[in-house]
PDB file of C-alpha atoms in Angstrom:
ATOM      1  CA  MET A  84     167.748  31.637 -45.173  1.00  0.00           C
ATOM      2  CA  ARG A  85     169.155  32.744 -41.829  1.00  0.00           C
ATOM      3  CA  GLN A  86     170.288  36.022 -43.395  1.00  0.00           C
ATOM      4  CA  ASP A  87     166.752  36.669 -44.634  1.00  0.00           C
ATOM      5  CA  HIS A  88     164.936  35.789 -41.400  1.00  0.00           C
ATOM      6  CA  GLY A  89     167.453  36.476 -38.642  1.00  0.00           C
ATOM      7  CA  LYS A  90     167.953  34.496 -35.455  1.00  0.00           C
ATOM      8  CA  HIS A  91     164.971  32.448 -34.236  1.00  0.00           C
ATOM      9  CA  ASP A  92     164.419  29.494 -31.903  1.00  0.00           C
ATOM     10  CA  TRP A  93     164.005  25.877 -33.026  1.00  0.00           C
ATOM     11  CA  PRO A  94     160.166  25.737 -33.021  1.00  0.00           C
ATOM     12  CA  TRP A  95     160.073  28.673 -35.434  1.00  0.00           C
ATOM     13  CA  TRP A  96     162.598  27.038 -37.787  1.00  0.00           C
ATOM     14  CA  LYS A  97     160.786  23.707 -37.584  1.00  0.00           C
ATOM     15  CA  SER A  98     157.485  25.298 -38.590  1.00  0.00           C
ATOM     16  CA  GLU A  99     159.196  27.117 -41.478  1.00  0.00           C
ATOM     17  CA  VAL A 100     160.791  23.905 -42.768  1.00  0.00           C
ATOM     18  CA  ILE A 101     157.494  22.031 -42.496  1.00  0.00           C
ATOM     19  CA  THR A 102     155.682  24.865 -44.271  1.00  0.00           C
ATOM     20  CA  LYS A 103     158.237  24.875 -47.083  1.00  0.00           C
ATOM     21  CA  LEU A 104     158.790  21.131 -47.525  1.00  0.00           C
ATOM     22  CA  ALA A 105     155.642  19.439 -46.235  1.00  0.00           C
ATOM     23  CA  ASN A 106     153.451  18.290 -49.083  1.00  0.00           C
ATOM     24  CA  ASN A 107     151.416  15.217 -49.999  1.00  0.00           C
ATOM     25  CA  SER A 108     154.442  13.125 -50.978  1.00  0.00           C
ATOM     26  CA  TRP A 109     156.168  13.996 -47.693  1.00  0.00           C
ATOM     27  CA  SER A 110     153.066  12.951 -45.723  1.00  0.00           C
ATOM     28  CA  PHE A 111     152.846   9.737 -47.750  1.00  0.00           C
ATOM     29  CA  ARG A 112     156.511   8.873 -47.032  1.00  0.00           C
ATOM     30  CA  ILE A 113     156.087   9.524 -43.296  1.00  0.00           C
ATOM     31  CA  GLU A 114     152.915   7.401 -43.124  1.00  0.00           C
ATOM     32  CA  ASN A 115     154.578   4.557 -45.043  1.00  0.00           C
ATOM     33  CA  SER A 116     157.680   4.613 -42.859  1.00  0.00           C
ATOM     34  CA  PHE A 117     155.488   4.464 -39.751  1.00  0.00           C
ATOM     35  CA  GLY A 118     153.354   1.668 -41.197  1.00  0.00           C
ATOM     36  CA  SER A 119     156.324  -0.493 -42.138  1.00  0.00           C
ATOM     37  CA  SER A 120     158.320   0.038 -38.947  1.00  0.00           C
ATOM     38  CA  ILE A 121     158.022  -2.912 -36.559  1.00  0.00           C
ATOM     39  CA  PHE A 122     160.370  -3.099 -33.564  1.00  0.00           C
ATOM     40  CA  ASN A 123     163.038  -5.771 -33.934  1.00  0.00           C
ATOM     41  CA  SER A 124     165.161  -6.143 -30.798  1.00  0.00           C
ATOM     42  CA  GLU A 125     168.028  -7.672 -32.784  1.00  0.00           C
ATOM     43  CA  LYS A 126     168.532  -4.698 -35.107  1.00  0.00           C
ATOM     44  CA  ASP A 127     166.758  -1.712 -33.491  1.00  0.00           C
ATOM     45  CA  LYS A 128     167.743   0.250 -30.410  1.00  0.00           C
ATOM     46  CA  PRO A 129     164.625   1.179 -28.417  1.00  0.00           C
ATOM     47  CA  LEU A 130     165.555   4.846 -27.999  1.00  0.00           C
ATOM     48  CA  THR A 131     166.284   5.590 -31.660  1.00  0.00           C
ATOM     49  CA  TRP A 132     163.344   3.528 -32.944  1.00  0.00           C
ATOM     50  CA  PHE A 133     160.853   5.093 -30.535  1.00  0.00           C
ATOM     51  CA  LEU A 134     162.018   8.674 -31.080  1.00  0.00           C
ATOM     52  CA  LYS A 135     162.054   8.258 -34.866  1.00  0.00           C
ATOM     53  CA  LEU A 136     158.425   7.143 -34.828  1.00  0.00           C
ATOM     54  CA  LYS A 137     157.450   9.788 -32.281  1.00  0.00           C
ATOM     55  CA  ASP A 138     159.020  12.590 -34.322  1.00  0.00           C
ATOM     56  CA  GLY A 139     157.330  11.366 -37.491  1.00  0.00           C
ATOM     57  CA  LEU A 140     153.908  11.122 -35.863  1.00  0.00           C
ATOM     58  CA  SER A 141     154.185  14.481 -34.119  1.00  0.00           C
ATOM     59  CA  ASP A 142     155.184  16.134 -37.409  1.00  0.00           C
ATOM     60  CA  LEU A 143     152.393  14.419 -39.304  1.00  0.00           C
ATOM     61  CA  HIS A 144     149.732  15.003 -36.614  1.00  0.00           C
ATOM     62  CA  PRO A 145     150.783  18.013 -34.504  1.00  0.00           C
ATOM     63  CA  ASP A 146     147.462  18.069 -32.656  1.00  0.00           C
ATOM     64  CA  MET A 147     147.799  14.461 -31.414  1.00  0.00           C
ATOM     65  CA  SER A 148     148.480  14.108 -27.688  1.00  0.00           C
ATOM     66  CA  ASP A 149     151.643  12.459 -26.385  1.00  0.00           C
ATOM     67  CA  SER A 150     149.679   9.619 -24.799  1.00  0.00           C
ATOM     68  CA  MET A 151     147.980   8.844 -28.130  1.00  0.00           C
ATOM     69  CA  ILE A 152     151.342   8.905 -29.933  1.00  0.00           C
ATOM     70  CA  ASN A 153     152.788   6.553 -27.311  1.00  0.00           C
ATOM     71  CA  MET A 154     149.862   4.143 -27.718  1.00  0.00           C
ATOM     72  CA  LYS A 155     150.214   4.132 -31.520  1.00  0.00           C
ATOM     73  CA  ILE A 156     153.918   3.373 -31.198  1.00  0.00           C
ATOM     74  CA  LEU A 157     153.236   0.663 -28.620  1.00  0.00           C
ATOM     75  CA  ARG A 158     150.981  -1.071 -31.151  1.00  0.00           C
ATOM     76  CA  LYS A 159     154.012  -1.373 -33.465  1.00  0.00           C
ATOM     77  CA  CYS A 160     155.785  -3.637 -30.955  1.00  0.00           C
ATOM     78  CA  GLY A 161     155.431  -7.397 -31.115  1.00  0.00           C
ATOM     79  CA  GLY A 162     152.937  -9.298 -28.968  1.00  0.00           C
ATOM     80  CA  GLU A 163     155.190 -10.332 -26.076  1.00  0.00           C
ATOM     81  CA  LEU A 164     157.056  -7.032 -25.984  1.00  0.00           C
ATOM     82  CA  LYS A 165     153.819  -5.060 -26.143  1.00  0.00           C
ATOM     83  CA  HIS A 166     152.417  -7.080 -23.235  1.00  0.00           C
ATOM     84  CA  ALA A 167     155.605  -6.649 -21.176  1.00  0.00           C
ATOM     85  CA  VAL A 168     155.683  -2.882 -21.728  1.00  0.00           C
ATOM     86  CA  LYS A 169     151.983  -2.519 -20.896  1.00  0.00           C
ATOM     87  CA  CYS A 170     152.498  -4.457 -17.652  1.00  0.00           C
ATOM     88  CA  ARG A 171     155.417  -2.250 -16.599  1.00  0.00           C
ATOM     89  CA  CYS A 172     153.832   1.093 -17.501  1.00  0.00           C
ATOM     90  CA  VAL A 173     150.699   2.398 -15.861  1.00  0.00           C
ATOM     91  CA  ASP A 174     148.751   5.142 -17.651  1.00  0.00           C
ATOM     92  CA  PRO A 175     149.527   7.965 -17.921  1.00  0.00           C
ATOM     93  CA  CYS A 176     153.032   7.018 -18.968  1.00  0.00           C
ATOM     94  CA  SER A 177     155.721   9.246 -20.460  1.00  0.00           C
ATOM     95  CA  SER A 178     157.831   8.403 -23.493  1.00  0.00           C
ATOM     96  CA  GLU A 179     160.821   7.811 -21.230  1.00  0.00           C
ATOM     97  CA  ASP A 180     158.887   5.202 -19.257  1.00  0.00           C
ATOM     98  CA  TYR A 181     158.008   3.319 -22.451  1.00  0.00           C
ATOM     99  CA  ILE A 182     161.595   3.447 -23.708  1.00  0.00           C
ATOM    100  CA  ASN A 183     162.941   2.222 -20.357  1.00  0.00           C
ATOM    101  CA  ALA A 184     160.432  -0.634 -20.320  1.00  0.00           C
ATOM    102  CA  MET A 185     161.528  -1.745 -23.774  1.00  0.00           C
TER     103      MET A 185
END
C-alpha cells in the first residue's frame, strides 16, 4: 500500500484505514466494547483503559468534542471513583487531568 500511495503522515493513513475497514460490523464491535467496558482498578490501568475508550470513541464519532468524550468515559467509572474524579477535576478538564485523578 505504501508503494501505491507514497509517504504520508499518520492522519492520512488513519483516514485511509478507516475508509477501507470501517463498516457496520466494525462500528458495532466498537460500540459493544465501549458499552461493556467498566473500569476495574484491580485489573485495569487507568492510562490504557482511558486511552482505549478515547480512541474508540474518537474513531466512531470523529465530530465529538474532547470534553464530551471525557464525560462519556467518566460515566463508565464506578460511583465512588466517578465522584472522586469529578471533585478533583474542574471543567474544562483535559484527558491527562482525568487520567491523573484516576
